[in-house]
mmCIF file of C-alpha atoms in Angstrom:
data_model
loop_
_atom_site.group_PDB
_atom_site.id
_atom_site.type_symbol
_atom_site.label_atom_id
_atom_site.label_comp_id
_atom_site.label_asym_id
_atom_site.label_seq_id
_atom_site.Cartn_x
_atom_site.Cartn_y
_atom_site.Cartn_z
ATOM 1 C CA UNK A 1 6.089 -29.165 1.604
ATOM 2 C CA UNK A 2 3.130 -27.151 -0.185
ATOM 3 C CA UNK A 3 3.061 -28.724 -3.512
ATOM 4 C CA UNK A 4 2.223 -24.980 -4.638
ATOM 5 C CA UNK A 5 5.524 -24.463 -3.242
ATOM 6 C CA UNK A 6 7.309 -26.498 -6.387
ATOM 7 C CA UNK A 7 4.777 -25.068 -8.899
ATOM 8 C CA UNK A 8 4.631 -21.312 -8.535
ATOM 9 C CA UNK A 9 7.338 -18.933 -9.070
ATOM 10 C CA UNK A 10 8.260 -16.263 -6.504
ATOM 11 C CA UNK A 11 7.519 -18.381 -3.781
ATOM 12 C CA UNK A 12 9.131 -15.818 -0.788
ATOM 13 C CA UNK A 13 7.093 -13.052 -2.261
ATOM 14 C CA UNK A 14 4.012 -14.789 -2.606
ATOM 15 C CA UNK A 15 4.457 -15.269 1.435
ATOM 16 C CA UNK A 16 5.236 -11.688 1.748
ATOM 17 C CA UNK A 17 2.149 -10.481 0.221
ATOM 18 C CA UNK A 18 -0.230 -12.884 1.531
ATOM 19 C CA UNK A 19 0.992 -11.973 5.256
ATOM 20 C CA UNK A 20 0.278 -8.427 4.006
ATOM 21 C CA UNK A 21 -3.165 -8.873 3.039
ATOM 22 C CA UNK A 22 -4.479 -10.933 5.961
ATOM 23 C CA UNK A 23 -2.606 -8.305 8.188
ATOM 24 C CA UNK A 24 -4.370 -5.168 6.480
ATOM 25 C CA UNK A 25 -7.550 -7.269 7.126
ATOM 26 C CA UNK A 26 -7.118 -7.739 10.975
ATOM 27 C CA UNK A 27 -6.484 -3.774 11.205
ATOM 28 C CA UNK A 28 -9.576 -3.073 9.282
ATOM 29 C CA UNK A 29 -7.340 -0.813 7.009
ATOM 30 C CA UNK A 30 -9.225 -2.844 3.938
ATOM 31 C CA UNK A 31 -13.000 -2.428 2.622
ATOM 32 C CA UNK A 32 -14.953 -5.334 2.485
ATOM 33 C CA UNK A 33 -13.069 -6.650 -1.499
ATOM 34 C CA UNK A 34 -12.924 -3.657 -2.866
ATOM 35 C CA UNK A 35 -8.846 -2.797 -2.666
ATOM 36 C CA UNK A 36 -5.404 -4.786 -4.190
ATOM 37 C CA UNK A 37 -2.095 -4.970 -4.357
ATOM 38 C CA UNK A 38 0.512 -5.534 -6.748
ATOM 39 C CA UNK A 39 3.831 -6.253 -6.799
ATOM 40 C CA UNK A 40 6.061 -6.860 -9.798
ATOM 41 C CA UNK A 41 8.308 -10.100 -10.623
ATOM 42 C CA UNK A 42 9.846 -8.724 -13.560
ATOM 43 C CA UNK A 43 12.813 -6.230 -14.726
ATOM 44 C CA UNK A 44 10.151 -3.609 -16.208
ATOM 45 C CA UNK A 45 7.752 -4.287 -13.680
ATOM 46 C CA UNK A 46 4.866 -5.129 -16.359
ATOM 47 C CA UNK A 47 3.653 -8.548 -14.892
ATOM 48 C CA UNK A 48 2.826 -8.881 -11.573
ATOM 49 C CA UNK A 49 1.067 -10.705 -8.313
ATOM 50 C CA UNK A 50 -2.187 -9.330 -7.756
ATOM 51 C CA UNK A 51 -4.796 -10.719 -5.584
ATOM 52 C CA UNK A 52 -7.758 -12.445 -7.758
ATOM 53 C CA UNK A 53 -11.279 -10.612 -8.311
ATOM 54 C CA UNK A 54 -13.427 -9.978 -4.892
ATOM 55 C CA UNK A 55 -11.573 -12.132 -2.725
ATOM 56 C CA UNK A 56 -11.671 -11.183 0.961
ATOM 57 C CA UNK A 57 -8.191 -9.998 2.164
ATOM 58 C CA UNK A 58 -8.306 -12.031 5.417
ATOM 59 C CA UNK A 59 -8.840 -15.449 3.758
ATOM 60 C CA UNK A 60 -6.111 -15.151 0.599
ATOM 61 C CA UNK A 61 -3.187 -17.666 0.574
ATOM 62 C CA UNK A 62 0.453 -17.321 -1.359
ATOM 63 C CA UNK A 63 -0.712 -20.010 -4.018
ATOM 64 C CA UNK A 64 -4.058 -17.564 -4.257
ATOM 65 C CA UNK A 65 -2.278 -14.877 -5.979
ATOM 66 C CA UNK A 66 -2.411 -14.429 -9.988
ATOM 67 C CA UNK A 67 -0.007 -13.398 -12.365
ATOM 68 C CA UNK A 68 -1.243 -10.068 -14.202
ATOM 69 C CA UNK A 69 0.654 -8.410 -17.672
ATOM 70 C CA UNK A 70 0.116 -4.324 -17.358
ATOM 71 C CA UNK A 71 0.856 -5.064 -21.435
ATOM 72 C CA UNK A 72 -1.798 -7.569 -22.052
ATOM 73 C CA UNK A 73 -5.531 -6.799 -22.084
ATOM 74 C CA UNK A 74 -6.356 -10.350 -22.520
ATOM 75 C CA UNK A 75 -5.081 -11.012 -18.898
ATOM 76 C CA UNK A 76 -8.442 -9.737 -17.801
ATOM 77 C CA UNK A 77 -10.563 -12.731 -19.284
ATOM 78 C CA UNK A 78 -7.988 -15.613 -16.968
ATOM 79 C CA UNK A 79 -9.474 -17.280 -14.368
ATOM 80 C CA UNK A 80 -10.089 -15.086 -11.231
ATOM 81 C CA UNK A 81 -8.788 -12.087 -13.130
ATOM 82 C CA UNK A 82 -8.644 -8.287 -11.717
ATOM 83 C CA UNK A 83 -11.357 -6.362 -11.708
ATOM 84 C CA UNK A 84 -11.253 -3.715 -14.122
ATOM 85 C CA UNK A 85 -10.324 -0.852 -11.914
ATOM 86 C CA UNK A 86 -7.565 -2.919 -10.366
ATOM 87 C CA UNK A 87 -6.373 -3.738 -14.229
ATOM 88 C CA UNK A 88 -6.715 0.271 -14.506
ATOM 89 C CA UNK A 89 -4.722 1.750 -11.328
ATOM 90 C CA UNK A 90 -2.219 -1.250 -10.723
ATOM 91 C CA UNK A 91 -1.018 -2.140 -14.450
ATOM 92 C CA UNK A 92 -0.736 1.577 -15.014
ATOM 93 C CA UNK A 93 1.833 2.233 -11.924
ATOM 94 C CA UNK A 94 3.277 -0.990 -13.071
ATOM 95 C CA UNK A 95 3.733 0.381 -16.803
ATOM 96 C CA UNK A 96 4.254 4.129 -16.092
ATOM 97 C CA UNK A 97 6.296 4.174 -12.889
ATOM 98 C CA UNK A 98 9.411 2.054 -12.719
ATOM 99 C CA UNK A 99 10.177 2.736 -9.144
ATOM 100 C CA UNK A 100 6.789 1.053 -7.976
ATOM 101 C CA UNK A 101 7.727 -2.435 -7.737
ATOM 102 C CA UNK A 102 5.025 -2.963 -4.858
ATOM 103 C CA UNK A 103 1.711 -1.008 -5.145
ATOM 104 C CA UNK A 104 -1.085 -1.121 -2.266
ATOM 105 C CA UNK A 105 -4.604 0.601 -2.439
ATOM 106 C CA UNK A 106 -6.516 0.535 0.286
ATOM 107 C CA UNK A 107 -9.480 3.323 1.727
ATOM 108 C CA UNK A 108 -8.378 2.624 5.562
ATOM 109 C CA UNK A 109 -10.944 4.999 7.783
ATOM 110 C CA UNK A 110 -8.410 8.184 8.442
ATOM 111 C CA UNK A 111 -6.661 7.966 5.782
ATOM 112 C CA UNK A 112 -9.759 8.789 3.862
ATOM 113 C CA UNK A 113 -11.336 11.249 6.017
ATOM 114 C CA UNK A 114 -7.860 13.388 5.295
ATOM 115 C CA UNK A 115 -8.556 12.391 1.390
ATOM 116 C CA UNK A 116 -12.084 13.908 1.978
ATOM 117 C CA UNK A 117 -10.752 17.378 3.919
ATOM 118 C CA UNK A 118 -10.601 20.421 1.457
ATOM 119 C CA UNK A 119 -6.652 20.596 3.011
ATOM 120 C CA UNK A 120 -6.109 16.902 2.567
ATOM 121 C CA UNK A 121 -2.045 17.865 3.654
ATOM 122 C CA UNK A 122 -0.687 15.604 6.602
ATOM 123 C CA UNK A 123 1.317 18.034 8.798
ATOM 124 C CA UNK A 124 4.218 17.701 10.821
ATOM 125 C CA UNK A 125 2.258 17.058 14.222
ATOM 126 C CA UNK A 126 4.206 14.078 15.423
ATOM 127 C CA UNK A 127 6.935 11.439 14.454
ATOM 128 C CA UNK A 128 4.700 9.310 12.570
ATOM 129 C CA UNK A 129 3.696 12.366 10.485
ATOM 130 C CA UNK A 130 7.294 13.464 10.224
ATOM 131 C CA UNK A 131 7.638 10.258 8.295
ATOM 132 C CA UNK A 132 6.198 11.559 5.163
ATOM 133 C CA UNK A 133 7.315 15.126 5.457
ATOM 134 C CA UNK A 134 7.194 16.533 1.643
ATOM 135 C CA UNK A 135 7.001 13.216 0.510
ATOM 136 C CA UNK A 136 3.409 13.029 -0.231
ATOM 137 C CA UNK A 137 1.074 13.481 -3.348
ATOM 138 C CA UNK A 138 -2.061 15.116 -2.953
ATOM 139 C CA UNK A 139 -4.786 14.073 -6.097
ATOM 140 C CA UNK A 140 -7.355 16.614 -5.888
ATOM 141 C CA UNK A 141 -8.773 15.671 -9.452
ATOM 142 C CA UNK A 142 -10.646 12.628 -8.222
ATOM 143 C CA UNK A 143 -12.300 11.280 -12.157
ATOM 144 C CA UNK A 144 -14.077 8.302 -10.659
ATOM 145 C CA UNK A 145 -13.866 4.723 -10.491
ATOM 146 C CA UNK A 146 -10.252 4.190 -11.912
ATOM 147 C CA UNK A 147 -10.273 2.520 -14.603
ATOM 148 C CA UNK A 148 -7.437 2.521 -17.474
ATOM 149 C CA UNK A 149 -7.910 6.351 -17.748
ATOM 150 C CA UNK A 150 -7.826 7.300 -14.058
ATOM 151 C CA UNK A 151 -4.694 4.761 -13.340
ATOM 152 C CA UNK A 152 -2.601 6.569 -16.170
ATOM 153 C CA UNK A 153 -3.548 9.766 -14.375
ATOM 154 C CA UNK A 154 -2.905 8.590 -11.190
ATOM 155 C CA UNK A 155 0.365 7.387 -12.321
ATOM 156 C CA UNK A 156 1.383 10.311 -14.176
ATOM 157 C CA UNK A 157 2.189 12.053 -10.183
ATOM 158 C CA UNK A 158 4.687 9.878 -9.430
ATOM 159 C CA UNK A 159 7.793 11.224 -11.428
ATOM 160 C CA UNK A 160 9.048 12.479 -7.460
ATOM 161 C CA UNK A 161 10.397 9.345 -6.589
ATOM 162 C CA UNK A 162 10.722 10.493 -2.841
ATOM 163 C CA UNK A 163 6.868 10.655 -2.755
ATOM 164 C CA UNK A 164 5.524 7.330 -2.478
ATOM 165 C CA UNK A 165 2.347 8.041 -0.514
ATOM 166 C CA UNK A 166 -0.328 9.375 -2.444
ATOM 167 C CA UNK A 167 -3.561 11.025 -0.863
ATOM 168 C CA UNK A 168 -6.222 10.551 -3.680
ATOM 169 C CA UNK A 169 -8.493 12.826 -2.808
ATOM 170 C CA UNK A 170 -11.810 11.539 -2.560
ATOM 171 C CA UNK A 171 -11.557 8.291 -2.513
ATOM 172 C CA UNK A 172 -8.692 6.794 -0.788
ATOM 173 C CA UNK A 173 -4.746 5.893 -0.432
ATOM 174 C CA UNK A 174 -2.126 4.249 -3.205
ATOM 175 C CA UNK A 175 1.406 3.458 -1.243
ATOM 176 C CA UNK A 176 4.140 2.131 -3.263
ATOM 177 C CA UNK A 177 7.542 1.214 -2.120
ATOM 178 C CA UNK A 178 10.211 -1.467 -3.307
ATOM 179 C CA UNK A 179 9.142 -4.551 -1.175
ATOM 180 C CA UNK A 180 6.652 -6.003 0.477
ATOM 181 C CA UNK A 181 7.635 -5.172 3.958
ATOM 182 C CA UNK A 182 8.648 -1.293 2.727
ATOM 183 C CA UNK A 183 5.316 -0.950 1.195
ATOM 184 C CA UNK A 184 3.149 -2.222 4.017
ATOM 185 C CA UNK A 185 5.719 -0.279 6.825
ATOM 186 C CA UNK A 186 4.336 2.524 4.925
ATOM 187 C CA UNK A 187 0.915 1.697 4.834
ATOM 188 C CA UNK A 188 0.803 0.943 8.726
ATOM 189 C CA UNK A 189 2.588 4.054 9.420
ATOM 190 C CA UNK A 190 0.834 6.302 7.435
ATOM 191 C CA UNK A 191 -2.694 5.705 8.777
ATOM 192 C CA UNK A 192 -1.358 5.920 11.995
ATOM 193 C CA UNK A 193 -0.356 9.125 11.271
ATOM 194 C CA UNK A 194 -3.624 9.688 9.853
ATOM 195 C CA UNK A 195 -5.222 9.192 12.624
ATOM 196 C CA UNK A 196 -3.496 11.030 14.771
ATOM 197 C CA UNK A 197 -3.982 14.233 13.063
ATOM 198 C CA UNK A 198 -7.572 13.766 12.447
ATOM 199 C CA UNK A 199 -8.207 12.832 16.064
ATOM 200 C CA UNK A 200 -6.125 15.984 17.290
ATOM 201 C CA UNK A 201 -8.614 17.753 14.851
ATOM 202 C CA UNK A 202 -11.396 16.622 16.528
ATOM 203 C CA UNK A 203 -10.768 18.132 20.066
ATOM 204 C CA UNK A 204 -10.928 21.323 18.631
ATOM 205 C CA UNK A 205 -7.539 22.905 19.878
ATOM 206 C CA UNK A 206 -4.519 24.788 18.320
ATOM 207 C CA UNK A 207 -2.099 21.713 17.214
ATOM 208 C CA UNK A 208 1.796 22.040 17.634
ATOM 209 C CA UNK A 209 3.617 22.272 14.506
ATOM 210 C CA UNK A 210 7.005 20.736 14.390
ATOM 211 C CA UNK A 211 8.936 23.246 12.425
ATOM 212 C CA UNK A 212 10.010 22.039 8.314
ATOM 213 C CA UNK A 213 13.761 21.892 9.375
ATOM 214 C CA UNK A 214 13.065 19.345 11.932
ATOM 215 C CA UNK A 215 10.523 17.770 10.331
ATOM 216 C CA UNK A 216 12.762 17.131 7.327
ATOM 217 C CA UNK A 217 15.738 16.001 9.888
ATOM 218 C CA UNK A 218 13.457 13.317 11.478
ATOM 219 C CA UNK A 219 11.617 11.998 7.941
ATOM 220 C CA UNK A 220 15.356 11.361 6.719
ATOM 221 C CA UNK A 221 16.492 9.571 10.163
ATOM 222 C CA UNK A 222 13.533 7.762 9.890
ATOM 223 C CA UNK A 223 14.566 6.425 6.363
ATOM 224 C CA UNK A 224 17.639 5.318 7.150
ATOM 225 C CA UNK A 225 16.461 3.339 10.977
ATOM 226 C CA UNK A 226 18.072 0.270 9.886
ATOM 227 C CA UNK A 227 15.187 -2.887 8.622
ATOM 228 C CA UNK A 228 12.203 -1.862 10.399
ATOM 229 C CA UNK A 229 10.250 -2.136 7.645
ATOM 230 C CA UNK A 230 11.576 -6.116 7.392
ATOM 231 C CA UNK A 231 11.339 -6.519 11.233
ATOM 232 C CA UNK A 232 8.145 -5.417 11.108
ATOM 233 C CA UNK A 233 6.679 -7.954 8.609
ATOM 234 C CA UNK A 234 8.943 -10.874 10.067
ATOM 235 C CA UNK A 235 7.301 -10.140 12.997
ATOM 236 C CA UNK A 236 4.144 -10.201 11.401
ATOM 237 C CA UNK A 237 4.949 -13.615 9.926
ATOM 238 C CA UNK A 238 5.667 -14.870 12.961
ATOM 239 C CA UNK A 239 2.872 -14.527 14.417
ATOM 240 C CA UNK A 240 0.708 -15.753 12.135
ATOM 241 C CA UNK A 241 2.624 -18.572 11.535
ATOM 242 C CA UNK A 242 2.632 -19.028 15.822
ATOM 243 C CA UNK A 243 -1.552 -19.392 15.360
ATOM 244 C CA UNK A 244 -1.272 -21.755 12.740
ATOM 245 C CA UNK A 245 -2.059 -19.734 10.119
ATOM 246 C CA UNK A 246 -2.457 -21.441 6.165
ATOM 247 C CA UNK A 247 -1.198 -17.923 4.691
ATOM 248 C CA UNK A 248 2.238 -19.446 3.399
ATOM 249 C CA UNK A 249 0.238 -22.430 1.489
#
């Protein structure tokens, strides 16, 4: 067994979140080690994994991942600590929104060219858009890099707790969720849906609207499919541990 295994706390989510990270970096949905995620291992949700400062998503491990206190600045001078914009837009979901337990920001390709539209609005064009019918924030006050400031701002748009996708216009997406495997089910899904309605953009023709009533009727089936988001990332898991993988070290 790992001897990080008997040292380290929060050993199954460690795995979780390292699986999510070299996943994100095999779709390209990263940019180069600029993003993070968090997730919290407390009540209140103030301390937290996090991935350490500029590490590449594709080569992080479980015993990788730091510890990080949204209520202590000093946690920024450990060893491998967050950058400061990570500090900024992860410890202030962490401290501001109690329903993010697991926060991912990422600038994955379509995702960001709907962040960049003047509309940046998903609509209801196909299932996988469906999925976050009216349950999407749009941040069209983009302040810059985020540091403390911007993350409190940021934060502040989450008081919906049925909108956990939020379109920060500008610059990229922030997905939270209460897992792992819910967060990144989200992620996947919603730059698939991205993409879908930016590439039906691009051949220039009228799109199909699925009407709001059916829209909402799908989003809601959709919620309650039973453990696809866990399927998913077992899956996931598997496979990487079926290459050999050191992830789960």
């Amino acid at each position: 067994m790992n001897v990080a295994k008997h040292n380290m706390t929060h050993w199954a989510e460690r795995v979780d979140l390292a699986a999510a990270f070299r996943w994100t970096a095999r779709l390209n949905l990263h940019e180069a080690v600029a993003n993070h995620f968090s997730l919290a291992i407390n009540d209140d949700g103030t301390r937290f994994l996090m991935n350490p400062n500029q590490m590449h998503f594709s080569r992080i491990k479980a015993s990788d991942l730091i510890v990080v206190d949204a209520n202590d600045p000093d946690t920024l001078k450990g060893p491998n600590a967050p950058d400061p914009t990570a500090w900024g837009l992860h410890g202030g979901m962490h401290r501001l929104v109690p329903h993010a337990r697991c926060a991912m920001h990422v600038h994955p390709i379509f995702s960001t060219v709907l962040a960049s539209l003047q509309d940046s609005t998903l609509p209801p064009i196909d299932q996988n858009c469906c999925t976050f019918f009216d349950r999407t924030i749009v941040d069209e006050n983009y302040g810059g890099l985020a540091f403390e400031d911007e993350g409190a701002r940021c934060a502040a748009q989450f008081s919906d707790p049925r909108k956990k996708v939020m379109v920060m216009g500008n610059h990229g997406i922030l997905i939270i969720g209460d897992t792992v495997a819910e967060t990144f089910n989200r992620l996947y899904y919603f730059e698939r849906a991205a993409e879908t309605y930016i590439r039906a953009l691009q051949t220039g023709q009228p799109l199909r609207i699925i009407p709001d009533q059916i829209a909402e009727k799908t989003a809601q089936e959709l919620e309650s499919y039973p453990e696809q988001d866990a399927r998913h990332l077992g899956e996931l898991k598997a496979i990487l541990d079926q290459e050999g993988s050191d992830y789960a070290t």
